[in-house]
PDB file of C-alpha atoms in Angstrom:
ATOM      1  CA  UNK A   2      41.747  88.555 162.388  1.00  0.00           C
ATOM      2  CA  UNK A   3      43.424  85.603 160.723  1.00  0.00           C
ATOM      3  CA  UNK A   4      41.524  83.692 158.050  1.00  0.00           C
ATOM      4  CA  UNK A   5      39.140  81.046 159.366  1.00  0.00           C
ATOM      5  CA  UNK A   6      38.680  77.662 157.752  1.00  0.00           C
ATOM      6  CA  UNK A   7      34.939  77.008 157.560  1.00  0.00           C
ATOM      7  CA  UNK A   8      34.133  73.788 159.449  1.00  0.00           C
ATOM      8  CA  UNK A   9      30.877  71.939 158.737  1.00  0.00           C
ATOM      9  CA  UNK A  10      31.393  69.659 161.717  1.00  0.00           C
ATOM     10  CA  UNK A  11      33.336  69.911 164.939  1.00  0.00           C
ATOM     11  CA  UNK A  12      37.042  68.925 164.644  1.00  0.00           C
ATOM     12  CA  UNK A  13      36.803  66.384 167.462  1.00  0.00           C
ATOM     13  CA  UNK A  14      33.882  64.061 168.337  1.00  0.00           C
ATOM     14  CA  UNK A  15      31.029  65.630 170.257  1.00  0.00           C
ATOM     15  CA  UNK A  16      27.526  64.231 170.637  1.00  0.00           C
ATOM     16  CA  UNK A  17      24.837  66.842 169.944  1.00  0.00           C
ATOM     17  CA  UNK A  18      26.657  69.188 167.593  1.00  0.00           C
ATOM     18  CA  UNK A  19      24.124  70.910 165.308  1.00  0.00           C
ATOM     19  CA  UNK A  20      25.517  69.925 161.897  1.00  0.00           C
ATOM     20  CA  UNK A  21      22.061  69.393 160.401  1.00  0.00           C
ATOM     21  CA  UNK A  22      21.037  72.957 161.223  1.00  0.00           C
ATOM     22  CA  UNK A  23      24.061  74.867 160.013  1.00  0.00           C
ATOM     23  CA  UNK A  24      22.499  76.006 156.723  1.00  0.00           C
ATOM     24  CA  UNK A  25      19.334  77.183 158.478  1.00  0.00           C
ATOM     25  CA  UNK A  26      21.391  78.797 161.255  1.00  0.00           C
ATOM     26  CA  UNK A  27      23.413  80.821 158.740  1.00  0.00           C
ATOM     27  CA  UNK A  28      20.262  81.780 156.814  1.00  0.00           C
ATOM     28  CA  UNK A  29      18.630  83.148 159.963  1.00  0.00           C
ATOM     29  CA  UNK A  30      21.780  85.090 160.893  1.00  0.00           C
ATOM     30  CA  UNK A  31      21.909  86.641 157.417  1.00  0.00           C
ATOM     31  CA  UNK A  32      18.220  87.486 157.422  1.00  0.00           C
ATOM     32  CA  UNK A  33      18.191  89.074 160.847  1.00  0.00           C
ATOM     33  CA  UNK A  34      21.663  90.625 161.277  1.00  0.00           C
ATOM     34  CA  UNK A  35      22.779  93.026 158.582  1.00  0.00           C
ATOM     35  CA  UNK A  36      26.057  92.870 156.708  1.00  0.00           C
ATOM     36  CA  UNK A  37      29.061  91.558 158.658  1.00  0.00           C
ATOM     37  CA  UNK A  38      27.470  91.857 162.109  1.00  0.00           C
ATOM     38  CA  UNK A  39      29.259  95.007 163.236  1.00  0.00           C
ATOM     39  CA  UNK A  40      27.838  96.188 166.562  1.00  0.00           C
ATOM     40  CA  UNK A  41      26.289  92.805 167.428  1.00  0.00           C
ATOM     41  CA  UNK A  42      27.196  90.286 170.091  1.00  0.00           C
ATOM     42  CA  UNK A  43      26.281  86.610 169.612  1.00  0.00           C
ATOM     43  CA  UNK A  44      26.455  84.456 172.752  1.00  0.00           C
ATOM     44  CA  UNK A  45      26.628  80.679 172.361  1.00  0.00           C
ATOM     45  CA  UNK A  46      25.305  80.033 175.857  1.00  0.00           C
ATOM     46  CA  UNK A  47      25.670  76.232 175.972  1.00  0.00           C
ATOM     47  CA  UNK A  48      28.666  76.136 173.661  1.00  0.00           C
ATOM     48  CA  UNK A  49      29.260  72.374 173.416  1.00  0.00           C
ATOM     49  CA  UNK A  50      31.627  71.739 170.534  1.00  0.00           C
ATOM     50  CA  UNK A  51      31.779  75.434 169.572  1.00  0.00           C
ATOM     51  CA  UNK A  52      30.411  74.669 166.099  1.00  0.00           C
ATOM     52  CA  UNK A  53      27.639  77.273 166.354  1.00  0.00           C
ATOM     53  CA  UNK A  54      30.044  79.910 167.670  1.00  0.00           C
ATOM     54  CA  UNK A  55      32.495  79.064 164.869  1.00  0.00           C
ATOM     55  CA  UNK A  56      29.735  79.279 162.245  1.00  0.00           C
ATOM     56  CA  UNK A  57      28.509  82.604 163.642  1.00  0.00           C
ATOM     57  CA  UNK A  58      32.018  84.065 163.392  1.00  0.00           C
ATOM     58  CA  UNK A  59      32.379  82.884 159.806  1.00  0.00           C
ATOM     59  CA  UNK A  60      28.970  84.351 158.887  1.00  0.00           C
ATOM     60  CA  UNK A  61      29.263  87.622 160.850  1.00  0.00           C
ATOM     61  CA  UNK A  62      33.008  88.280 161.159  1.00  0.00           C
ATOM     62  CA  UNK A  63      32.647  91.716 162.769  1.00  0.00           C
ATOM     63  CA  UNK A  64      30.282  90.535 165.495  1.00  0.00           C
ATOM     64  CA  UNK A  65      31.578  89.818 168.984  1.00  0.00           C
ATOM     65  CA  UNK A  66      31.165  86.057 169.421  1.00  0.00           C
ATOM     66  CA  UNK A  67      31.167  84.558 172.908  1.00  0.00           C
ATOM     67  CA  UNK A  68      31.558  80.776 173.229  1.00  0.00           C
ATOM     68  CA  UNK A  69      30.630  79.443 176.672  1.00  0.00           C
ATOM     69  CA  UNK A  70      32.788  76.353 176.808  1.00  0.00           C
ATOM     70  CA  UNK A  71      31.306  74.518 179.771  1.00  0.00           C
ATOM     71  CA  UNK A  72      32.416  71.075 178.566  1.00  0.00           C
ATOM     72  CA  UNK A  73      36.157  71.704 178.181  1.00  0.00           C
ATOM     73  CA  UNK A  74      36.105  71.360 174.407  1.00  0.00           C
ATOM     74  CA  UNK A  75      38.724  74.100 173.880  1.00  0.00           C
ATOM     75  CA  UNK A  76      41.161  72.115 176.049  1.00  0.00           C
ATOM     76  CA  UNK A  77      40.552  69.072 173.879  1.00  0.00           C
ATOM     77  CA  UNK A  78      41.358  71.148 170.786  1.00  0.00           C
ATOM     78  CA  UNK A  79      44.595  72.374 172.352  1.00  0.00           C
ATOM     79  CA  UNK A  80      45.700  68.774 172.908  1.00  0.00           C
ATOM     80  CA  UNK A  81      45.032  67.253 169.473  1.00  0.00           C
ATOM     81  CA  UNK A  82      48.692  66.291 169.145  1.00  0.00           C
ATOM     82  CA  UNK A  83      48.359  63.994 172.190  1.00  0.00           C
ATOM     83  CA  UNK A  84      45.083  62.593 170.900  1.00  0.00           C
ATOM     84  CA  UNK A  85      46.709  61.737 167.552  1.00  0.00           C
ATOM     85  CA  UNK A  86      49.682  60.115 169.309  1.00  0.00           C
ATOM     86  CA  UNK A  87      47.351  57.966 171.426  1.00  0.00           C
ATOM     87  CA  UNK A  88      45.266  57.093 168.356  1.00  0.00           C
ATOM     88  CA  UNK A  89      48.365  55.726 166.636  1.00  0.00           C
ATOM     89  CA  UNK A  90      49.254  53.602 169.665  1.00  0.00           C
ATOM     90  CA  UNK A  91      45.756  52.088 169.927  1.00  0.00           C
ATOM     91  CA  UNK A  92      45.491  51.648 166.157  1.00  0.00           C
ATOM     92  CA  UNK A  93      48.706  49.599 166.152  1.00  0.00           C
ATOM     93  CA  UNK A  94      47.343  47.379 168.922  1.00  0.00           C
ATOM     94  CA  UNK A  95      43.989  46.771 167.252  1.00  0.00           C
ATOM     95  CA  UNK A  96      44.646  46.838 163.508  1.00  0.00           C
ATOM     96  CA  UNK A  97      44.524  43.024 163.188  1.00  0.00           C
ATOM     97  CA  UNK A  98      40.991  42.938 164.709  1.00  0.00           C
ATOM     98  CA  UNK A  99      38.196  43.234 162.085  1.00  0.00           C
ATOM     99  CA  UNK A 100      36.443  46.594 162.028  1.00  0.00           C
ATOM    100  CA  UNK A 101      33.408  46.911 164.312  1.00  0.00           C
ATOM    101  CA  UNK A 102      34.255  43.641 166.060  1.00  0.00           C
ATOM    102  CA  UNK A 103      34.637  43.218 169.803  1.00  0.00           C
ATOM    103  CA  UNK A 104      38.253  43.273 170.935  1.00  0.00           C
ATOM    104  CA  UNK A 105      39.544  39.937 172.258  1.00  0.00           C
ATOM    105  CA  UNK A 106      40.284  40.039 175.980  1.00  0.00           C
ATOM    106  CA  UNK A 107      44.053  40.046 175.496  1.00  0.00           C
ATOM    107  CA  UNK A 108      43.858  42.992 173.084  1.00  0.00           C
ATOM    108  CA  UNK A 109      41.509  44.854 175.392  1.00  0.00           C
ATOM    109  CA  UNK A 110      43.998  44.358 178.206  1.00  0.00           C
ATOM    110  CA  UNK A 111      46.788  45.810 176.031  1.00  0.00           C
ATOM    111  CA  UNK A 112      44.634  48.836 175.154  1.00  0.00           C
ATOM    112  CA  UNK A 113      43.749  49.412 178.798  1.00  0.00           C
ATOM    113  CA  UNK A 114      47.448  49.230 179.734  1.00  0.00           C
ATOM    114  CA  UNK A 115      48.289  51.713 177.000  1.00  0.00           C
ATOM    115  CA  UNK A 116      45.635  54.158 178.237  1.00  0.00           C
ATOM    116  CA  UNK A 117      46.797  53.873 181.850  1.00  0.00           C
ATOM    117  CA  UNK A 118      50.449  54.446 180.968  1.00  0.00           C
ATOM    118  CA  UNK A 119      49.951  57.165 178.388  1.00  0.00           C
ATOM    119  CA  UNK A 120      52.086  60.186 179.261  1.00  0.00           C
ATOM    120  CA  UNK A 121      49.921  63.024 178.020  1.00  0.00           C
ATOM    121  CA  UNK A 122      46.400  64.387 177.796  1.00  0.00           C
ATOM    122  CA  UNK A 123      43.755  61.673 177.322  1.00  0.00           C
ATOM    123  CA  UNK A 124      40.669  62.876 175.465  1.00  0.00           C
ATOM    124  CA  UNK A 125      38.219  60.298 176.788  1.00  0.00           C
ATOM    125  CA  UNK A 126      35.466  61.341 174.358  1.00  0.00           C
ATOM    126  CA  UNK A 127      37.671  60.820 171.290  1.00  0.00           C
ATOM    127  CA  UNK A 128      38.877  57.507 172.733  1.00  0.00           C
ATOM    128  CA  UNK A 129      35.244  56.503 173.313  1.00  0.00           C
ATOM    129  CA  UNK A 130      34.454  57.109 169.634  1.00  0.00           C
ATOM    130  CA  UNK A 131      37.234  54.631 168.722  1.00  0.00           C
ATOM    131  CA  UNK A 132      36.454  51.886 171.223  1.00  0.00           C
ATOM    132  CA  UNK A 133      32.883  52.038 172.527  1.00  0.00           C
ATOM    133  CA  UNK A 134      29.596  51.091 170.964  1.00  0.00           C
ATOM    134  CA  UNK A 135      28.108  53.953 168.971  1.00  0.00           C
ATOM    135  CA  UNK A 136      26.730  56.734 171.171  1.00  0.00           C
ATOM    136  CA  UNK A 137      28.160  55.473 174.434  1.00  0.00           C
ATOM    137  CA  UNK A 138      29.946  58.119 176.485  1.00  0.00           C
ATOM    138  CA  UNK A 139      32.150  57.510 179.545  1.00  0.00           C
ATOM    139  CA  UNK A 140      31.599  59.703 182.570  1.00  0.00           C
ATOM    140  CA  UNK A 141      35.313  59.788 183.387  1.00  0.00           C
ATOM    141  CA  UNK A 142      38.626  57.975 182.789  1.00  0.00           C
ATOM    142  CA  UNK A 143      37.847  55.265 185.335  1.00  0.00           C
ATOM    143  CA  UNK A 144      34.527  54.554 183.663  1.00  0.00           C
ATOM    144  CA  UNK A 145      36.201  54.358 180.251  1.00  0.00           C
ATOM    145  CA  UNK A 146      38.801  51.872 181.529  1.00  0.00           C
ATOM    146  CA  UNK A 147      36.704  49.539 183.636  1.00  0.00           C
ATOM    147  CA  UNK A 148      33.019  49.656 182.677  1.00  0.00           C
ATOM    148  CA  UNK A 149      32.766  49.098 178.939  1.00  0.00           C
ATOM    149  CA  UNK A 150      33.154  46.527 176.211  1.00  0.00           C
ATOM    150  CA  UNK A 151      35.646  47.601 173.545  1.00  0.00           C
ATOM    151  CA  UNK A 152      35.185  47.377 169.776  1.00  0.00           C
ATOM    152  CA  UNK A 153      37.559  48.201 166.942  1.00  0.00           C
ATOM    153  CA  UNK A 154      36.272  51.457 165.536  1.00  0.00           C
ATOM    154  CA  UNK A 155      39.626  53.194 165.803  1.00  0.00           C
ATOM    155  CA  UNK A 156      39.930  56.190 163.530  1.00  0.00           C
ATOM    156  CA  UNK A 157      42.131  55.379 160.517  1.00  0.00           C
ATOM    157  CA  UNK A 158      43.897  58.746 160.294  1.00  0.00           C
ATOM    158  CA  UNK A 159      44.979  61.584 162.555  1.00  0.00           C
ATOM    159  CA  UNK A 160      42.714  64.514 163.370  1.00  0.00           C
ATOM    160  CA  UNK A 161      43.801  67.616 161.460  1.00  0.00           C
ATOM    161  CA  UNK A 162      44.967  70.689 163.310  1.00  0.00           C
ATOM    162  CA  UNK A 163      42.142  72.978 164.463  1.00  0.00           C
ATOM    163  CA  UNK A 164      44.268  76.056 165.150  1.00  0.00           C
ATOM    164  CA  UNK A 165      41.857  78.437 163.401  1.00  0.00           C
ATOM    165  CA  UNK A 166      38.619  76.892 164.646  1.00  0.00           C
ATOM    166  CA  UNK A 167      38.042  79.467 167.404  1.00  0.00           C
ATOM    167  CA  UNK A 168      39.865  82.386 165.796  1.00  0.00           C
ATOM    168  CA  UNK A 169      38.244  85.670 166.819  1.00  0.00           C
ATOM    169  CA  UNK A 170      35.939  83.965 169.328  1.00  0.00           C
ATOM    170  CA  UNK A 171      35.983  84.869 173.020  1.00  0.00           C
ATOM    171  CA  UNK A 172      36.014  81.687 175.107  1.00  0.00           C
ATOM    172  CA  UNK A 173      34.450  81.825 178.587  1.00  0.00           C
ATOM    173  CA  UNK A 174      33.282  79.177 181.028  1.00  0.00           C
ATOM    174  CA  UNK A 175      30.363  80.311 183.166  1.00  0.00           C
ATOM    175  CA  UNK A 176      27.094  78.852 184.435  1.00  0.00           C
ATOM    176  CA  UNK A 177      24.245  80.123 182.263  1.00  0.00           C
ATOM    177  CA  UNK A 178      22.578  81.880 185.213  1.00  0.00           C
ATOM    178  CA  UNK A 179      25.682  84.037 185.653  1.00  0.00           C
ATOM    179  CA  UNK A 180      26.330  84.600 181.953  1.00  0.00           C
ATOM    180  CA  UNK A 181      22.871  85.575 180.698  1.00  0.00           C
ATOM    181  CA  UNK A 182      22.180  88.479 183.101  1.00  0.00           C
ATOM    182  CA  UNK A 183      25.170  90.294 181.600  1.00  0.00           C
ATOM    183  CA  UNK A 184      23.175  90.807 178.386  1.00  0.00           C
ATOM    184  CA  UNK A 185      19.570  91.202 179.521  1.00  0.00           C
ATOM    185  CA  UNK A 186      19.104  94.786 178.432  1.00  0.00           C
ATOM    186  CA  UNK A 187      20.986  94.833 175.139  1.00  0.00           C
ATOM    187  CA  UNK A 188      18.759  94.398 172.072  1.00  0.00           C
ATOM    188  CA  UNK A 189      21.807  93.768 169.850  1.00  0.00           C
ATOM    189  CA  UNK A 190      22.822  90.625 171.701  1.00  0.00           C
ATOM    190  CA  UNK A 191      21.634  87.394 170.094  1.00  0.00           C
ATOM    191  CA  UNK A 192      21.286  84.471 172.480  1.00  0.00           C
ATOM    192  CA  UNK A 193      22.044  81.080 170.922  1.00  0.00           C
ATOM    193  CA  UNK A 194      20.773  78.367 173.250  1.00  0.00           C
ATOM    194  CA  UNK A 195      21.351  74.651 172.868  1.00  0.00           C
ATOM    195  CA  UNK A 196      20.895  73.330 176.417  1.00  0.00           C
ATOM    196  CA  UNK A 197      20.770  69.664 177.363  1.00  0.00           C
ATOM    197  CA  UNK A 198      17.315  68.432 176.504  1.00  0.00           C
ATOM    198  CA  UNK A 199      15.131  68.028 179.564  1.00  0.00           C
ATOM    199  CA  UNK A 200      14.042  64.409 180.257  1.00  0.00           C
ATOM    200  CA  UNK A 201      16.702  62.929 177.985  1.00  0.00           C
ATOM    201  CA  UNK A 202      20.056  61.270 178.677  1.00  0.00           C
ATOM    202  CA  UNK A 203      22.751  63.860 179.320  1.00  0.00           C
ATOM    203  CA  UNK A 204      25.835  61.685 179.772  1.00  0.00           C
ATOM    204  CA  UNK A 205      27.819  63.539 177.115  1.00  0.00           C
ATOM    205  CA  UNK A 206      27.723  66.741 179.093  1.00  0.00           C
ATOM    206  CA  UNK A 207      30.309  67.885 181.614  1.00  0.00           C
ATOM    207  CA  UNK A 208      27.813  67.754 184.493  1.00  0.00           C
ATOM    208  CA  UNK A 209      25.592  64.855 183.519  1.00  0.00           C
ATOM    209  CA  UNK A 210      22.094  65.170 184.953  1.00  0.00           C
ATOM    210  CA  UNK A 211      22.533  68.788 186.121  1.00  0.00           C
ATOM    211  CA  UNK A 212      19.895  70.164 183.769  1.00  0.00           C
ATOM    212  CA  UNK A 213      16.507  69.037 185.003  1.00  0.00           C
ATOM    213  CA  UNK A 214      13.115  70.686 184.946  1.00  0.00           C
ATOM    214  CA  UNK A 215      13.949  73.258 187.637  1.00  0.00           C
ATOM    215  CA  UNK A 216      17.073  74.346 185.742  1.00  0.00           C
ATOM    216  CA  UNK A 217      15.066  74.564 182.529  1.00  0.00           C
ATOM    217  CA  UNK A 218      12.480  76.837 184.189  1.00  0.00           C
ATOM    218  CA  UNK A 219      15.237  79.022 185.626  1.00  0.00           C
ATOM    219  CA  UNK A 220      16.764  79.316 182.137  1.00  0.00           C
ATOM    220  CA  UNK A 221      13.474  80.279 180.518  1.00  0.00           C
ATOM    221  CA  UNK A 222      13.089  83.216 182.901  1.00  0.00           C
ATOM    222  CA  UNK A 223      16.324  84.624 181.419  1.00  0.00           C
ATOM    223  CA  UNK A 224      15.544  84.076 177.728  1.00  0.00           C
ATOM    224  CA  UNK A 225      14.408  87.085 175.717  1.00  0.00           C
ATOM    225  CA  UNK A 226      14.502  87.957 172.023  1.00  0.00           C
ATOM    226  CA  UNK A 227      16.468  87.949 169.912  1.00  0.00           C
ATOM    227  CA  UNK A 228      17.155  84.268 170.486  1.00  0.00           C
ATOM    228  CA  UNK A 229      17.764  81.020 168.603  1.00  0.00           C
ATOM    229  CA  UNK A 230      16.828  77.980 170.673  1.00  0.00           C
ATOM    230  CA  UNK A 231      17.483  74.338 169.786  1.00  0.00           C
ATOM    231  CA  UNK A 232      15.255  71.581 171.092  1.00  0.00           C
ATOM    232  CA  UNK A 233      13.763  68.228 170.203  1.00  0.00           C
ATOM    233  CA  UNK A 234      10.537  66.236 170.370  1.00  0.00           C
ATOM    234  CA  UNK A 235      12.386  64.091 172.889  1.00  0.00           C
ATOM    235  CA  UNK A 236      11.776  66.985 175.293  1.00  0.00           C
ATOM    236  CA  UNK A 237       8.592  69.027 175.692  1.00  0.00           C
ATOM    237  CA  UNK A 238       9.969  72.450 174.777  1.00  0.00           C
ATOM    238  CA  UNK A 239       7.380  73.304 172.114  1.00  0.00           C
ATOM    239  CA  UNK A 240       4.544  72.160 174.390  1.00  0.00           C
ATOM    240  CA  UNK A 241       5.973  74.385 177.100  1.00  0.00           C
ATOM    241  CA  UNK A 242       6.037  77.399 174.760  1.00  0.00           C
ATOM    242  CA  UNK A 243       2.452  76.767 173.657  1.00  0.00           C
ATOM    243  CA  UNK A 244       1.408  76.499 177.308  1.00  0.00           C
ATOM    244  CA  UNK A 245       3.088  79.789 178.263  1.00  0.00           C
ATOM    245  CA  UNK A 246       1.685  81.629 175.251  1.00  0.00           C
ATOM    246  CA  UNK A 247      -1.771  80.032 175.334  1.00  0.00           C
ATOM    247  CA  UNK A 248      -2.371  80.833 179.002  1.00  0.00           C
ATOM    248  CA  UNK A 249      -0.457  84.125 178.853  1.00  0.00           C
ATOM    249  CA  UNK A 250       1.773  83.061 181.704  1.00  0.00           C
ATOM    250  CA  UNK A 251       4.416  85.396 183.098  1.00  0.00           C
ATOM    251  CA  UNK A 252       6.724  86.575 180.295  1.00  0.00           C
ATOM    252  CA  UNK A 253       4.635  85.052 177.469  1.00  0.00           C
ATOM    253  CA  UNK A 254       5.262  88.088 175.259  1.00  0.00           C
ATOM    254  CA  UNK A 255       8.945  87.099 174.943  1.00  0.00           C
ATOM    255  CA  UNK A 256       7.969  83.949 173.048  1.00  0.00           C
ATOM    256  CA  UNK A 257       4.771  84.908 171.200  1.00  0.00           C
ATOM    257  CA  UNK A 258       5.199  84.778 167.449  1.00  0.00           C
ATOM    258  CA  UNK A 259       8.207  82.454 167.525  1.00  0.00           C
ATOM    259  CA  UNK A 260       9.205  80.651 164.341  1.00  0.00           C
ATOM    260  CA  UNK A 261      10.231  77.026 164.010  1.00  0.00           C
ATOM    261  CA  UNK A 262      12.347  74.922 161.670  1.00  0.00           C
ATOM    262  CA  UNK A 263      12.410  71.171 162.134  1.00  0.00           C
ATOM    263  CA  UNK A 264      14.636  68.351 160.942  1.00  0.00           C
ATOM    264  CA  UNK A 265      13.752  64.635 161.030  1.00  0.00           C
ATOM    265  CA  UNK A 266      16.450  62.467 162.587  1.00  0.00           C
ATOM    266  CA  UNK A 267      16.560  58.704 162.087  1.00  0.00           C
ATOM    267  CA  UNK A 268      18.706  56.775 164.553  1.00  0.00           C
ATOM    268  CA  UNK A 269      17.737  53.406 162.993  1.00  0.00           C
ATOM    269  CA  UNK A 270      14.723  51.827 161.326  1.00  0.00           C
ATOM    270  CA  UNK A 271      12.806  51.765 164.604  1.00  0.00           C
ATOM    271  CA  UNK A 272      13.916  55.012 166.232  1.00  0.00           C
ATOM    272  CA  UNK A 273      13.436  58.534 164.953  1.00  0.00           C
ATOM    273  CA  UNK A 274      12.667  61.937 166.363  1.00  0.00           C
ATOM    274  CA  UNK A 275      12.423  65.602 165.336  1.00  0.00           C
ATOM    275  CA  UNK A 276      15.041  68.247 166.123  1.00  0.00           C
ATOM    276  CA  UNK A 277      13.739  71.806 166.296  1.00  0.00           C
ATOM    277  CA  UNK A 278      15.214  75.252 165.847  1.00  0.00           C
ATOM    278  CA  UNK A 279      13.013  77.939 167.414  1.00  0.00           C
ATOM    279  CA  UNK A 280      13.838  81.610 166.914  1.00  0.00           C
ATOM    280  CA  UNK A 281      12.499  85.100 167.437  1.00  0.00           C
ATOM    281  CA  UNK A 282      14.049  88.478 166.559  1.00  0.00           C
TER     282      UNK A 282
END
């Protein structure tokens, strides 16, 4: 396997990547999986940006790493050259506008025309990070063009090549309910689960709104140790686990004795929440 550059954040913008947990994630892998991971399979079930799969491969290079790319992130990586070309075009159109300021209508019209006429792959999520208010995510190209106010947050430099980011990682694209049964009876398969948080906005995901309470309950019937599960106080995951364990509901043994690591996240002076990493080996 070719050498892998160790990334501490995803090469292209992605809301929800687990940068704050990477140190803890690597510590757990090293504590619970011996040596270089030979004989193990690690499945990043809701792969997102691939950062967890990438980190797992760097930490356990002999393990079989499966990245379930359900959001098309690998395609975005393959088209960085187009994204950089488009960035340069939009940068040239907006560079006279002060940073973080709303684009004047005539400039916005020029940017829209450039997006419509661009002859290549358009990474709408990268474009959104340059033009939309922080955290806003378009649902599709039409939404990006017609339904948002634009600001000048255009990246000042090109994205570097990410050719080695997924080196040695198997990329698949499957619904979780088809992927997980493939590994139900193998004790040397670690499930890494970072699903959309139930009862929170899911606009950044490929199928926004697809992961409601019923989907969550279906998922939990397929989860068994060893697992690493990411959640947040913005959902009720820990309350759910305590309910299942406390009342000894069906399958409670799979979660009894879980461990938790939490990280405080501050969005601004008035908004904060707690991200959680729950694991059991």
